[in-house]
PDB file of C-alpha atoms in Angstrom:
ATOM      1  CA  MET A  24       0.128   0.115   0.059  1.00 29.00           C
ATOM      2  CA  LYS A  25       1.411   3.625  -1.121  1.00 32.00           C
ATOM      3  CA  PHE A  26       0.831   6.423   1.325  1.00 32.00           C
ATOM      4  CA  ILE A  27       1.072   9.562  -0.236  1.00 34.00           C
ATOM      5  CA  TYR A  28       1.485  12.784   1.694  1.00 32.00           C
ATOM      6  CA  PHE A  29       1.092  16.149   0.737  1.00 33.00           C
ATOM      7  CA  PHE A  30       0.415  19.587   2.311  1.00 33.00           C
ATOM      8  CA  LEU A  31      -2.660  21.589   2.807  1.00 34.00           C
ATOM      9  CA  ILE A  32      -2.466  25.478   2.888  1.00 33.00           C
ATOM     10  CA  ASN A  33      -5.565  26.538   4.589  1.00 38.00           C
ATOM     11  CA  PHE A  34      -5.539  25.428   8.269  1.00 38.00           C
ATOM     12  CA  ASN A  35      -8.517  24.897  10.666  1.00 42.00           C
ATOM     13  CA  SER A  36      -8.151  27.483  13.404  1.00 40.00           C
ATOM     14  CA  SER A  37     -10.021  25.364  15.847  1.00 40.00           C
ATOM     15  CA  LEU A  38      -7.489  22.926  16.180  1.00 44.00           C
ATOM     16  CA  VAL A  39      -5.034  25.721  17.239  1.00 42.00           C
ATOM     17  CA  LEU A  40      -6.453  25.742  20.968  1.00 40.00           C
ATOM     18  CA  ALA A  41      -6.291  21.767  20.881  1.00 51.00           C
ATOM     19  CA  TYR A  42      -2.767  21.877  20.570  1.00 61.00           C
ATOM     20  CA  ASN A  43      -2.274  24.237  23.568  1.00 62.00           C
ATOM     21  CA  PHE A  44      -0.877  26.943  21.279  1.00 74.00           C
ATOM     22  CA  LYS A  45      -2.798  29.505  23.521  1.00 70.00           C
ATOM     23  CA  GLU A  46      -0.857  28.121  26.593  1.00 73.00           C
ATOM     24  CA  CYS A  47       2.353  29.442  24.325  1.00 77.00           C
ATOM     25  CA  LYS A  48       0.783  32.745  23.750  1.00 69.00           C
ATOM     26  CA  ASN A  49       0.679  33.393  27.602  1.00 72.00           C
ATOM     27  CA  ASN A  50       4.265  32.026  28.160  1.00 71.00           C
ATOM     28  CA  LEU A  51       6.590  35.049  28.554  1.00 74.00           C
ATOM     29  CA  GLY A  52       9.689  33.202  27.076  1.00 81.00           C
ATOM     30  CA  LEU A  53      10.570  29.756  25.161  1.00 85.00           C
ATOM     31  CA  ASN A  54       8.774  26.895  27.054  1.00 86.00           C
ATOM     32  CA  PHE A  55      10.520  23.868  25.402  1.00 87.00           C
ATOM     33  CA  ASP A  56       8.315  21.287  27.129  1.00 86.00           C
ATOM     34  CA  ASN A  57       5.289  22.873  25.699  1.00 86.00           C
ATOM     35  CA  ILE A  58       6.789  23.434  22.367  1.00 89.00           C
ATOM     36  CA  LEU A  59       8.058  19.732  22.193  1.00 88.00           C
ATOM     37  CA  SER A  60       4.665  18.279  23.532  1.00 86.00           C
ATOM     38  CA  ASN A  61       3.047  20.333  20.769  1.00 87.00           C
ATOM     39  CA  ALA A  62       5.281  19.339  18.193  1.00 89.00           C
ATOM     40  CA  ALA A  63       4.367  15.566  19.188  1.00 86.00           C
ATOM     41  CA  LEU A  64       0.722  16.023  19.081  1.00 84.00           C
ATOM     42  CA  ILE A  65       1.134  17.776  15.646  1.00 86.00           C
ATOM     43  CA  ASP A  66       3.099  14.624  14.466  1.00 83.00           C
ATOM     44  CA  LYS A  67       0.778  12.247  15.913  1.00 79.00           C
ATOM     45  CA  THR A  68      -2.597  13.547  14.827  1.00 71.00           C
ATOM     46  CA  PHE A  69      -1.922  16.094  11.699  1.00 63.00           C
ATOM     47  CA  LYS A  70      -2.668  13.059   9.494  1.00 59.00           C
ATOM     48  CA  LYS A  71      -6.247  12.705   7.786  1.00 54.00           C
ATOM     49  CA  LYS A  72      -7.534  10.618   4.843  1.00 46.00           C
ATOM     50  CA  LEU A  73      -8.455  12.161   1.813  1.00 42.00           C
ATOM     51  CA  THR A  74     -11.704  11.294  -0.118  1.00 43.00           C
ATOM     52  CA  SER A  75     -10.145  11.364  -3.881  1.00 41.00           C
ATOM     53  CA  LYS A  76     -10.525   9.073  -7.271  1.00 43.00           C
ATOM     54  CA  PHE A  77      -6.542   8.172  -6.075  1.00 44.00           C
ATOM     55  CA  LYS A  78      -6.765   5.496  -3.591  1.00 47.00           C
ATOM     56  CA  ASP A  79      -4.658   4.956  -0.501  1.00 49.00           C
ATOM     57  CA  GLU A  80      -4.050   8.719  -0.506  1.00 54.00           C
ATOM     58  CA  PHE A  81      -3.598  10.705   2.887  1.00 56.00           C
ATOM     59  CA  VAL A  82      -3.492  14.411   3.931  1.00 57.00           C
ATOM     60  CA  ASP A  83      -0.612  15.531   5.842  1.00 68.00           C
ATOM     61  CA  ILE A  84      -1.426  18.938   7.157  1.00 74.00           C
ATOM     62  CA  ARG A  85       1.396  18.903   9.814  1.00 84.00           C
ATOM     63  CA  VAL A  86       3.218  22.296   7.823  1.00 85.00           C
ATOM     64  CA  ASP A  87      -0.027  23.916   9.086  1.00 84.00           C
ATOM     65  CA  GLY A  88       0.655  22.957  12.556  1.00 87.00           C
ATOM     66  CA  TYR A  89       4.045  23.833  12.490  1.00 91.00           C
ATOM     67  CA  HIS A  90       3.445  27.401  11.062  1.00 89.00           C
ATOM     68  CA  ASP A  91       1.288  28.041  14.151  1.00 88.00           C
ATOM     69  CA  LEU A  92       3.776  26.260  16.325  1.00 90.00           C
ATOM     70  CA  TYR A  93       6.381  28.809  15.041  1.00 91.00           C
ATOM     71  CA  ARG A  94       3.698  31.797  15.088  1.00 88.00           C
ATOM     72  CA  PHE A  95       2.681  31.117  18.539  1.00 86.00           C
ATOM     73  CA  CYS A  96       5.308  29.438  20.486  1.00 87.00           C
ATOM     74  CA  VAL A  97       8.381  30.406  19.083  1.00 89.00           C
ATOM     75  CA  ARG A  98       8.653  33.589  16.836  1.00 85.00           C
ATOM     76  CA  GLU A  99       7.877  36.402  19.374  1.00 81.00           C
ATOM     77  CA  LYS A 100       9.185  34.600  22.557  1.00 86.00           C
ATOM     78  CA  TYR A 101      12.884  35.373  22.098  1.00 85.00           C
ATOM     79  CA  SER A 102      14.867  38.282  20.389  1.00 85.00           C
ATOM     80  CA  VAL A 103      18.511  38.722  18.986  1.00 86.00           C
ATOM     81  CA  LYS A 104      19.708  40.236  22.091  1.00 88.00           C
ATOM     82  CA  ASP A 105      18.473  36.925  24.199  1.00 89.00           C
ATOM     83  CA  LEU A 106      20.830  34.718  22.382  1.00 92.00           C
ATOM     84  CA  PRO A 107      24.022  35.549  23.787  1.00 92.00           C
ATOM     85  CA  ILE A 108      22.932  35.171  27.343  1.00 92.00           C
ATOM     86  CA  MET A 109      20.959  32.106  26.826  1.00 91.00           C
ATOM     87  CA  ASP A 110      22.920  28.946  28.610  1.00 91.00           C
ATOM     88  CA  SER A 111      23.968  26.498  25.625  1.00 91.00           C
ATOM     89  CA  LYS A 112      21.399  24.014  26.514  1.00 92.00           C
ATOM     90  CA  LYS A 113      18.567  26.439  25.991  1.00 91.00           C
ATOM     91  CA  LEU A 114      20.368  27.635  22.681  1.00 92.00           C
ATOM     92  CA  TYR A 115      20.987  24.205  21.326  1.00 92.00           C
ATOM     93  CA  GLN A 116      17.162  23.563  22.132  1.00 92.00           C
ATOM     94  CA  THR A 117      16.153  26.584  19.952  1.00 93.00           C
ATOM     95  CA  TYR A 118      18.285  25.447  17.104  1.00 94.00           C
ATOM     96  CA  PHE A 119      16.714  21.981  17.217  1.00 94.00           C
ATOM     97  CA  ILE A 120      13.170  23.451  17.161  1.00 93.00           C
ATOM     98  CA  LEU A 121      13.870  25.908  14.549  1.00 95.00           C
ATOM     99  CA  LYS A 122      15.079  22.863  12.231  1.00 96.00           C
ATOM    100  CA  ARG A 123      12.149  20.864  12.608  1.00 94.00           C
ATOM    101  CA  VAL A 124       9.790  24.062  12.041  1.00 94.00           C
ATOM    102  CA  PHE A 125      12.012  24.754   8.931  1.00 96.00           C
ATOM    103  CA  PHE A 126      11.813  21.068   7.631  1.00 93.00           C
ATOM    104  CA  PHE A 127       8.123  21.140   7.256  1.00 90.00           C
ATOM    105  CA  THR A 128       7.497  24.906   6.156  1.00 91.00           C
ATOM    106  CA  ARG A 129      10.532  25.882   4.433  1.00 92.00           C
ATOM    107  CA  GLU A 130      10.043  29.684   5.707  1.00 92.00           C
ATOM    108  CA  PRO A 131      12.688  31.969   4.682  1.00 93.00           C
ATOM    109  CA  GLY A 132      12.192  33.636   8.297  1.00 93.00           C
ATOM    110  CA  VAL A 133      12.803  30.720   9.900  1.00 95.00           C
ATOM    111  CA  LEU A 134      16.192  29.957   8.257  1.00 96.00           C
ATOM    112  CA  SER A 135      17.198  33.302   9.112  1.00 95.00           C
ATOM    113  CA  ASP A 136      16.369  32.925  12.798  1.00 95.00           C
ATOM    114  CA  ILE A 137      18.424  29.474  12.465  1.00 96.00           C
ATOM    115  CA  SER A 138      21.363  31.188  11.070  1.00 95.00           C
ATOM    116  CA  LEU A 139      21.452  33.621  13.791  1.00 94.00           C
ATOM    117  CA  VAL A 140      21.368  30.907  16.453  1.00 95.00           C
ATOM    118  CA  VAL A 141      24.106  28.852  14.752  1.00 95.00           C
ATOM    119  CA  SER A 142      26.204  32.133  14.702  1.00 93.00           C
ATOM    120  CA  GLU A 143      25.952  32.440  18.289  1.00 93.00           C
ATOM    121  CA  MET A 144      26.792  28.683  18.820  1.00 92.00           C
ATOM    122  CA  LEU A 145      29.998  29.256  16.901  1.00 90.00           C
ATOM    123  CA  ARG A 146      30.700  32.393  18.511  1.00 88.00           C
ATOM    124  CA  ARG A 147      31.052  30.147  22.022  1.00 86.00           C
ATOM    125  CA  GLU A 148      33.718  28.257  20.151  1.00 75.00           C
ATOM    126  CA  ASN A 149      31.734  25.213  19.499  1.00 75.00           C
ATOM    127  CA  ASN A 150      33.638  23.004  17.399  1.00 79.00           C
ATOM    128  CA  ASP A 151      30.813  21.433  15.712  1.00 85.00           C
ATOM    129  CA  LYS A 152      30.459  22.553  12.163  1.00 90.00           C
ATOM    130  CA  ARG A 153      27.609  20.636  11.236  1.00 93.00           C
ATOM    131  CA  PRO A 154      25.072  23.389  11.790  1.00 94.00           C
ATOM    132  CA  ILE A 155      26.869  25.713   9.410  1.00 95.00           C
ATOM    133  CA  LYS A 156      26.601  23.030   6.749  1.00 95.00           C
ATOM    134  CA  TRP A 157      23.164  21.970   7.317  1.00 96.00           C
ATOM    135  CA  THR A 158      22.212  26.142   7.073  1.00 97.00           C
ATOM    136  CA  PHE A 159      24.057  26.060   3.864  1.00 97.00           C
ATOM    137  CA  GLN A 160      22.299  23.435   2.458  1.00 96.00           C
ATOM    138  CA  ALA A 161      19.131  24.715   3.521  1.00 97.00           C
ATOM    139  CA  TYR A 162      19.771  28.209   1.672  1.00 97.00           C
ATOM    140  CA  LEU A 163      20.506  25.871  -1.261  1.00 97.00           C
ATOM    141  CA  SER A 164      17.078  24.290  -0.776  1.00 96.00           C
ATOM    142  CA  ILE A 165      14.697  27.180  -0.783  1.00 96.00           C
ATOM    143  CA  ARG A 166      17.091  28.486  -3.933  1.00 96.00           C
ATOM    144  CA  ASP A 167      18.536  31.476  -1.713  1.00 96.00           C
ATOM    145  CA  PHE A 168      21.709  31.615  -3.517  1.00 97.00           C
ATOM    146  CA  GLU A 169      22.653  34.940  -2.173  1.00 96.00           C
ATOM    147  CA  ASN A 170      22.725  33.805   1.389  1.00 96.00           C
ATOM    148  CA  ALA A 171      24.527  30.744   0.738  1.00 97.00           C
ATOM    149  CA  LYS A 172      27.104  32.686  -0.880  1.00 97.00           C
ATOM    150  CA  LYS A 173      27.408  35.036   2.026  1.00 96.00           C
ATOM    151  CA  LEU A 174      27.363  32.018   4.447  1.00 95.00           C
ATOM    152  CA  LYS A 175      30.313  30.513   2.576  1.00 96.00           C
ATOM    153  CA  SER A 176      32.241  33.364   2.681  1.00 96.00           C
ATOM    154  CA  LYS A 177      31.661  34.022   5.915  1.00 94.00           C
ATOM    155  CA  TYR A 178      33.074  30.603   7.069  1.00 93.00           C
ATOM    156  CA  ASN A 179      35.378  29.944   3.977  1.00 92.00           C
ATOM    157  CA  TYR A 180      37.660  28.105   6.088  1.00 91.00           C
ATOM    158  CA  LEU A 181      35.039  24.999   5.755  1.00 92.00           C
ATOM    159  CA  PRO A 182      34.836  22.978   2.440  1.00 92.00           C
ATOM    160  CA  LEU A 183      31.158  24.082   1.579  1.00 94.00           C
ATOM    161  CA  PRO A 184      30.214  23.477  -2.195  1.00 93.00           C
ATOM    162  CA  LEU A 185      30.540  26.084  -4.866  1.00 94.00           C
ATOM    163  CA  VAL A 186      27.200  28.228  -4.944  1.00 96.00           C
ATOM    164  CA  PRO A 187      26.225  28.160  -8.789  1.00 96.00           C
ATOM    165  CA  LYS A 188      25.882  31.279 -10.579  1.00 96.00           C
ATOM    166  CA  ILE A 189      22.350  32.038 -11.705  1.00 95.00           C
ATOM    167  CA  MET A 190      21.327  33.246 -15.270  1.00 94.00           C
ATOM    168  CA  SER A 191      18.267  34.453 -16.616  1.00 89.00           C
ATOM    169  CA  ILE A 192      17.451  35.803 -20.308  1.00 82.00           C
ATOM    170  CA  GLU A 193      13.878  36.521 -18.773  1.00 76.00           C
ATOM    171  CA  LYS A 194      12.969  39.490 -16.449  1.00 73.00           C
ATOM    172  CA  LEU A 195      11.437  37.382 -13.359  1.00 65.00           C
ATOM    173  CA  LYS A 196      10.659  38.915 -10.393  1.00 64.00           C
ATOM    174  CA  GLU A 197      12.006  37.384  -7.104  1.00 58.00           C
ATOM    175  CA  ASP A 198       8.253  37.253  -5.394  1.00 57.00           C
ATOM    176  CA  ASP A 199       6.859  35.836  -8.596  1.00 62.00           C
ATOM    177  CA  ASP A 200       4.939  32.740  -7.670  1.00 69.00           C
ATOM    178  CA  SER A 201       4.934  31.461 -11.404  1.00 86.00           C
ATOM    179  CA  ARG A 202       6.637  28.042 -11.908  1.00 93.00           C
ATOM    180  CA  ILE A 203      10.423  28.519 -12.447  1.00 94.00           C
ATOM    181  CA  LEU A 204      13.134  26.031 -13.199  1.00 96.00           C
ATOM    182  CA  TYR A 205      16.766  26.089 -13.060  1.00 96.00           C
ATOM    183  CA  LYS A 206      18.342  24.531 -16.177  1.00 96.00           C
ATOM    184  CA  LEU A 207      22.045  22.921 -16.470  1.00 94.00           C
ATOM    185  CA  VAL A 208      23.694  24.702 -19.292  1.00 92.00           C
ATOM    186  CA  LYS A 209      27.134  24.213 -20.679  1.00 89.00           C
ATOM    187  CA  THR A 210      29.430  26.529 -18.326  1.00 90.00           C
ATOM    188  CA  LYS A 211      30.224  24.678 -15.259  1.00 91.00           C
ATOM    189  CA  ASN A 212      28.718  25.962 -11.917  1.00 93.00           C
ATOM    190  CA  VAL A 213      25.999  28.133 -13.677  1.00 95.00           C
ATOM    191  CA  LEU A 214      22.297  27.580 -13.633  1.00 96.00           C
ATOM    192  CA  LEU A 215      19.675  29.156 -16.212  1.00 96.00           C
ATOM    193  CA  ARG A 216      16.650  30.207 -14.282  1.00 94.00           C
ATOM    194  CA  GLU A 217      13.667  30.145 -16.674  1.00 93.00           C
ATOM    195  CA  SER A 218       9.803  30.232 -16.590  1.00 92.00           C
ATOM    196  CA  PHE A 219       8.023  27.132 -17.335  1.00 94.00           C
ATOM    197  CA  LYS A 220       5.016  27.093 -19.631  1.00 92.00           C
ATOM    198  CA  PHE A 221       2.787  24.407 -20.501  1.00 94.00           C
ATOM    199  CA  GLN A 222       2.573  23.397 -23.971  1.00 90.00           C
ATOM    200  CA  LYS A 223      -0.819  22.935 -25.792  1.00 85.00           C
ATOM    201  CA  GLU A 224      -2.441  19.243 -25.560  1.00 88.00           C
ATOM    202  CA  GLY A 225      -0.564  16.775 -23.688  1.00 95.00           C
ATOM    203  CA  GLN A 226       2.162  16.788 -21.625  1.00 97.00           C
ATOM    204  CA  ILE A 227       4.054  14.759 -18.909  1.00 98.00           C
ATOM    205  CA  ILE A 228       5.878  15.910 -15.849  1.00 98.00           C
ATOM    206  CA  VAL A 229       8.038  13.465 -14.395  1.00 98.00           C
ATOM    207  CA  ILE A 230       9.350  13.555 -10.813  1.00 97.00           C
ATOM    208  CA  GLY A 231      12.445  11.759 -10.447  1.00 97.00           C
ATOM    209  CA  SER A 232      15.966  11.507  -9.582  1.00 96.00           C
ATOM    210  CA  PRO A 233      19.447   9.931 -11.012  1.00 94.00           C
ATOM    211  CA  TYR A 234      19.943   8.850  -7.419  1.00 94.00           C
ATOM    212  CA  CYS A 235      16.685   6.822  -6.883  1.00 95.00           C
ATOM    213  CA  ASN A 236      16.806   3.230  -7.920  1.00 96.00           C
ATOM    214  CA  PRO A 237      13.092   3.005  -8.999  1.00 95.00           C
ATOM    215  CA  SER A 238      13.774   6.184 -11.256  1.00 96.00           C
ATOM    216  CA  ARG A 239      16.856   4.582 -12.902  1.00 95.00           C
ATOM    217  CA  LYS A 240      14.768   1.040 -13.441  1.00 96.00           C
ATOM    218  CA  PHE A 241      12.105   3.554 -15.341  1.00 96.00           C
ATOM    219  CA  VAL A 242      14.766   5.180 -17.695  1.00 96.00           C
ATOM    220  CA  SER A 243      15.984   1.504 -18.283  1.00 95.00           C
ATOM    221  CA  TRP A 244      12.553   0.676 -19.267  1.00 95.00           C
ATOM    222  CA  LEU A 245      12.111   3.611 -21.120  1.00 95.00           C
ATOM    223  CA  LYS A 246      14.979   2.874 -23.433  1.00 93.00           C
ATOM    224  CA  LYS A 247      13.446  -0.694 -24.121  1.00 94.00           C
ATOM    225  CA  ASN A 248      10.190   1.064 -25.424  1.00 94.00           C
ATOM    226  CA  PRO A 249      11.272   3.451 -28.567  1.00 94.00           C
ATOM    227  CA  GLU A 250       7.587   4.720 -28.893  1.00 95.00           C
ATOM    228  CA  ILE A 251       7.138   5.591 -25.582  1.00 96.00           C
ATOM    229  CA  GLU A 252      10.638   7.021 -25.266  1.00 96.00           C
ATOM    230  CA  SER A 253       9.936   9.281 -28.672  1.00 95.00           C
ATOM    231  CA  ILE A 254       6.658  10.312 -26.822  1.00 96.00           C
ATOM    232  CA  PHE A 255       8.778  11.322 -23.634  1.00 97.00           C
ATOM    233  CA  SER A 256      11.614  12.880 -25.467  1.00 95.00           C
ATOM    234  CA  GLU A 257       9.181  15.436 -27.104  1.00 95.00           C
ATOM    235  CA  ASN A 258       6.716  15.891 -24.344  1.00 97.00           C
ATOM    236  CA  ALA A 259       8.143  15.193 -21.188  1.00 97.00           C
ATOM    237  CA  VAL A 260       9.712  17.497 -18.378  1.00 98.00           C
ATOM    238  CA  TRP A 261      12.312  15.968 -15.782  1.00 98.00           C
ATOM    239  CA  LEU A 262      12.116  17.635 -12.378  1.00 98.00           C
ATOM    240  CA  MET A 263      13.849  16.974  -9.230  1.00 97.00           C
ATOM    241  CA  PRO A 264      12.520  17.113  -5.911  1.00 95.00           C
ATOM    242  CA  GLN A 265      13.570  20.401  -4.272  1.00 94.00           C
ATOM    243  CA  ASP A 266      16.547  19.823  -1.671  1.00 92.00           C
ATOM    244  CA  GLY A 267      19.989  21.337  -0.858  1.00 90.00           C
ATOM    245  CA  HIS A 268      22.294  18.573  -2.417  1.00 92.00           C
ATOM    246  CA  LEU A 269      22.438  20.121  -6.194  1.00 95.00           C
ATOM    247  CA  LYS A 270      25.439  18.058  -7.311  1.00 94.00           C
ATOM    248  CA  LEU A 271      25.510  20.286 -10.378  1.00 94.00           C
ATOM    249  CA  GLU A 272      28.513  18.107 -12.409  1.00 93.00           C
ATOM    250  CA  SER A 273      26.893  14.898 -11.388  1.00 94.00           C
ATOM    251  CA  ILE A 274      23.608  15.790 -12.793  1.00 95.00           C
ATOM    252  CA  ARG A 275      25.166  17.479 -15.898  1.00 93.00           C
ATOM    253  CA  LYS A 276      26.679  14.050 -16.572  1.00 93.00           C
ATOM    254  CA  VAL A 277      23.372  12.369 -16.208  1.00 93.00           C
ATOM    255  CA  ASN A 278      21.874  14.671 -18.587  1.00 93.00           C
ATOM    256  CA  GLU A 279      24.806  14.308 -21.178  1.00 92.00           C
ATOM    257  CA  ASN A 280      24.735  10.548 -21.026  1.00 91.00           C
ATOM    258  CA  ASN A 281      20.687  10.433 -21.733  1.00 89.00           C
ATOM    259  CA  LYS A 282      20.146  12.447 -24.707  1.00 84.00           C
ATOM    260  CA  ASN A 283      16.254  12.240 -24.410  1.00 87.00           C
ATOM    261  CA  ILE A 284      16.275  13.097 -20.583  1.00 92.00           C
ATOM    262  CA  ALA A 285      17.073  16.753 -19.074  1.00 95.00           C
ATOM    263  CA  TYR A 286      16.518  16.856 -15.294  1.00 97.00           C
ATOM    264  CA  HIS A 287      15.711  20.351 -13.762  1.00 98.00           C
ATOM    265  CA  TYR A 288      15.854  21.830 -10.690  1.00 98.00           C
ATOM    266  CA  VAL A 289      12.585  23.238  -9.187  1.00 97.00           C
ATOM    267  CA  HIS A 290      12.333  26.939  -7.648  1.00 95.00           C
ATOM    268  CA  ASN A 291       9.691  26.202  -5.154  1.00 93.00           C
ATOM    269  CA  GLU A 292       7.479  23.278  -5.316  1.00 93.00           C
ATOM    270  CA  SER A 293       4.580  24.912  -3.712  1.00 90.00           C
ATOM    271  CA  HIS A 294       4.255  26.617  -7.236  1.00 93.00           C
ATOM    272  CA  TRP A 295       2.867  23.141  -8.550  1.00 94.00           C
ATOM    273  CA  PRO A 296      -0.132  22.876  -6.475  1.00 91.00           C
ATOM    274  CA  GLU A 297      -1.370  19.997  -8.221  1.00 93.00           C
ATOM    275  CA  ILE A 298       1.615  18.207  -7.876  1.00 93.00           C
ATOM    276  CA  ASP A 299       0.529  16.673  -4.399  1.00 86.00           C
ATOM    277  CA  TYR A 300       3.496  14.115  -4.042  1.00 88.00           C
ATOM    278  CA  TRP A 301       7.290  14.966  -5.002  1.00 91.00           C
ATOM    279  CA  GLY A 302       8.286  11.197  -4.175  1.00 91.00           C
ATOM    280  CA  THR A 303      10.333   9.484  -7.262  1.00 94.00           C
ATOM    281  CA  PRO A 304       9.265   8.267  -9.703  1.00 95.00           C
ATOM    282  CA  SER A 305       6.055  10.012 -10.015  1.00 95.00           C
ATOM    283  CA  PHE A 306       4.176  10.683 -13.261  1.00 97.00           C
ATOM    284  CA  TYR A 307       1.740  13.457 -13.979  1.00 97.00           C
ATOM    285  CA  PHE A 308      -0.359  13.831 -17.376  1.00 98.00           C
ATOM    286  CA  TYR A 309      -1.697  17.227 -18.434  1.00 97.00           C
ATOM    287  CA  LYS A 310      -3.885  18.685 -21.148  1.00 96.00           C
ATOM    288  CA  ASN A 311      -3.849  22.109 -22.082  1.00 94.00           C
ATOM    289  CA  GLY A 312      -2.128  22.575 -18.874  1.00 94.00           C
ATOM    290  CA  ASN A 313      -4.844  20.853 -16.500  1.00 95.00           C
ATOM    291  CA  LEU A 314      -3.999  17.894 -14.554  1.00 96.00           C
ATOM    292  CA  ILE A 315      -5.604  14.782 -15.790  1.00 96.00           C
ATOM    293  CA  ASP A 316      -4.046  11.924 -13.904  1.00 95.00           C
ATOM    294  CA  LYS A 317      -0.986  10.461 -12.442  1.00 94.00           C
ATOM    295  CA  ILE A 318       0.993   7.425 -11.801  1.00 94.00           C
ATOM    296  CA  ILE A 319       2.956   6.995  -8.432  1.00 92.00           C
ATOM    297  CA  GLY A 320       5.827   4.989  -8.892  1.00 93.00           C
ATOM    298  CA  TYR A 321       7.190   2.558 -11.059  1.00 94.00           C
ATOM    299  CA  SER A 322       6.954  -1.344 -11.546  1.00 90.00           C
ATOM    300  CA  ASP A 323       8.069  -3.581 -13.999  1.00 86.00           C
ATOM    301  CA  ASN A 324       5.092  -5.532 -14.112  1.00 84.00           C
ATOM    302  CA  GLY A 325       2.481  -5.258 -16.961  1.00 82.00           C
ATOM    303  CA  ASP A 326       0.260  -3.092 -15.238  1.00 90.00           C
ATOM    304  CA  PHE A 327       2.774  -0.234 -15.356  1.00 93.00           C
ATOM    305  CA  GLU A 328       2.495  -0.254 -19.138  1.00 93.00           C
ATOM    306  CA  LYS A 329      -0.897  -0.831 -19.487  1.00 94.00           C
ATOM    307  CA  ASN A 330      -1.085   2.528 -17.158  1.00 94.00           C
ATOM    308  CA  MET A 331       1.203   4.415 -18.969  1.00 96.00           C
ATOM    309  CA  ASN A 332      -0.480   3.617 -22.694  1.00 95.00           C
ATOM    310  CA  SER A 333      -3.938   4.347 -21.329  1.00 95.00           C
ATOM    311  CA  LEU A 334      -2.831   8.166 -19.789  1.00 97.00           C
ATOM    312  CA  LEU A 335      -0.873   8.749 -22.895  1.00 97.00           C
ATOM    313  CA  LEU A 336      -3.916   7.966 -24.903  1.00 96.00           C
ATOM    314  CA  LYS A 337      -6.089  10.415 -22.563  1.00 96.00           C
ATOM    315  CA  ILE A 338      -3.929  13.202 -23.332  1.00 97.00           C
ATOM    316  CA  ASN A 339      -4.033  12.544 -26.891  1.00 95.00           C
ATOM    317  CA  LEU A 340      -0.340  11.715 -27.214  1.00 95.00           C
ATOM    318  CA  THR A 341      -0.819   8.244 -28.841  1.00 89.00           C
ATOM    319  CA  ASP A 342      -3.517   7.235 -31.213  1.00 81.00           C
TER     320      ASP A 342
END
């Protein structure tokens, strides 16, 4: 049985009080026992069945819970001036909580808070450099290349990866919520930032990764099916899930070795609201920019090929 998790934007405010966020509001400072107990409740209960035409799906709305946990229990409970006077245990607890909040929310403001906490941790001659490396990867994961570059410069004694240079042939606003991709080009350590537009008629969005064994198996299967491979080469866009491990040169080699496959980096998964599952591999089938259906996962049995052919027909890519 497959369990598919995705996030809902709207949060039922009636649930807030059930998680004692009101008690957080009444606290003058950070109450870690209360924060951790609320986090445990969020993890335990923020999962609901989804009524859908797709089977075995569940809604995971922990992102909403962690947004409110941060809002009521963390954000306004301390300031930058409090960090130097926090004892080391409390400072590390703050780092731990903020990391967990960021994992679910990917809020830039949370990451800014983490960066300040980490800076204070290192000011105390903490020899553990893992928080810096984690923060660097987190900046890359939300495509905040400028702050990643600043962090790398500040801690230039650490062997952090190069931050890619971003080029663009379009004028794209920083707050633009359109679908933006980063494309590998021939020049090393350079990404081309471009907006994505759906083509008319049928199109496939493949969520994959060259580091995912089922994704690699699908590519092998595709090469053994030249008719479907031809359809994919003309009508499929390959996206990787959003994370902070870019591995530019490794991905470039994969693209060069597979002429019909070009993996792209996603700027922000939330700008693809109809894609509710970013596990690999996943296949989303569109017609005139509208999602028609999807296949989750790859299997080498006959059902996968049957479903694939059926959906390609459904979006008018086969006769």
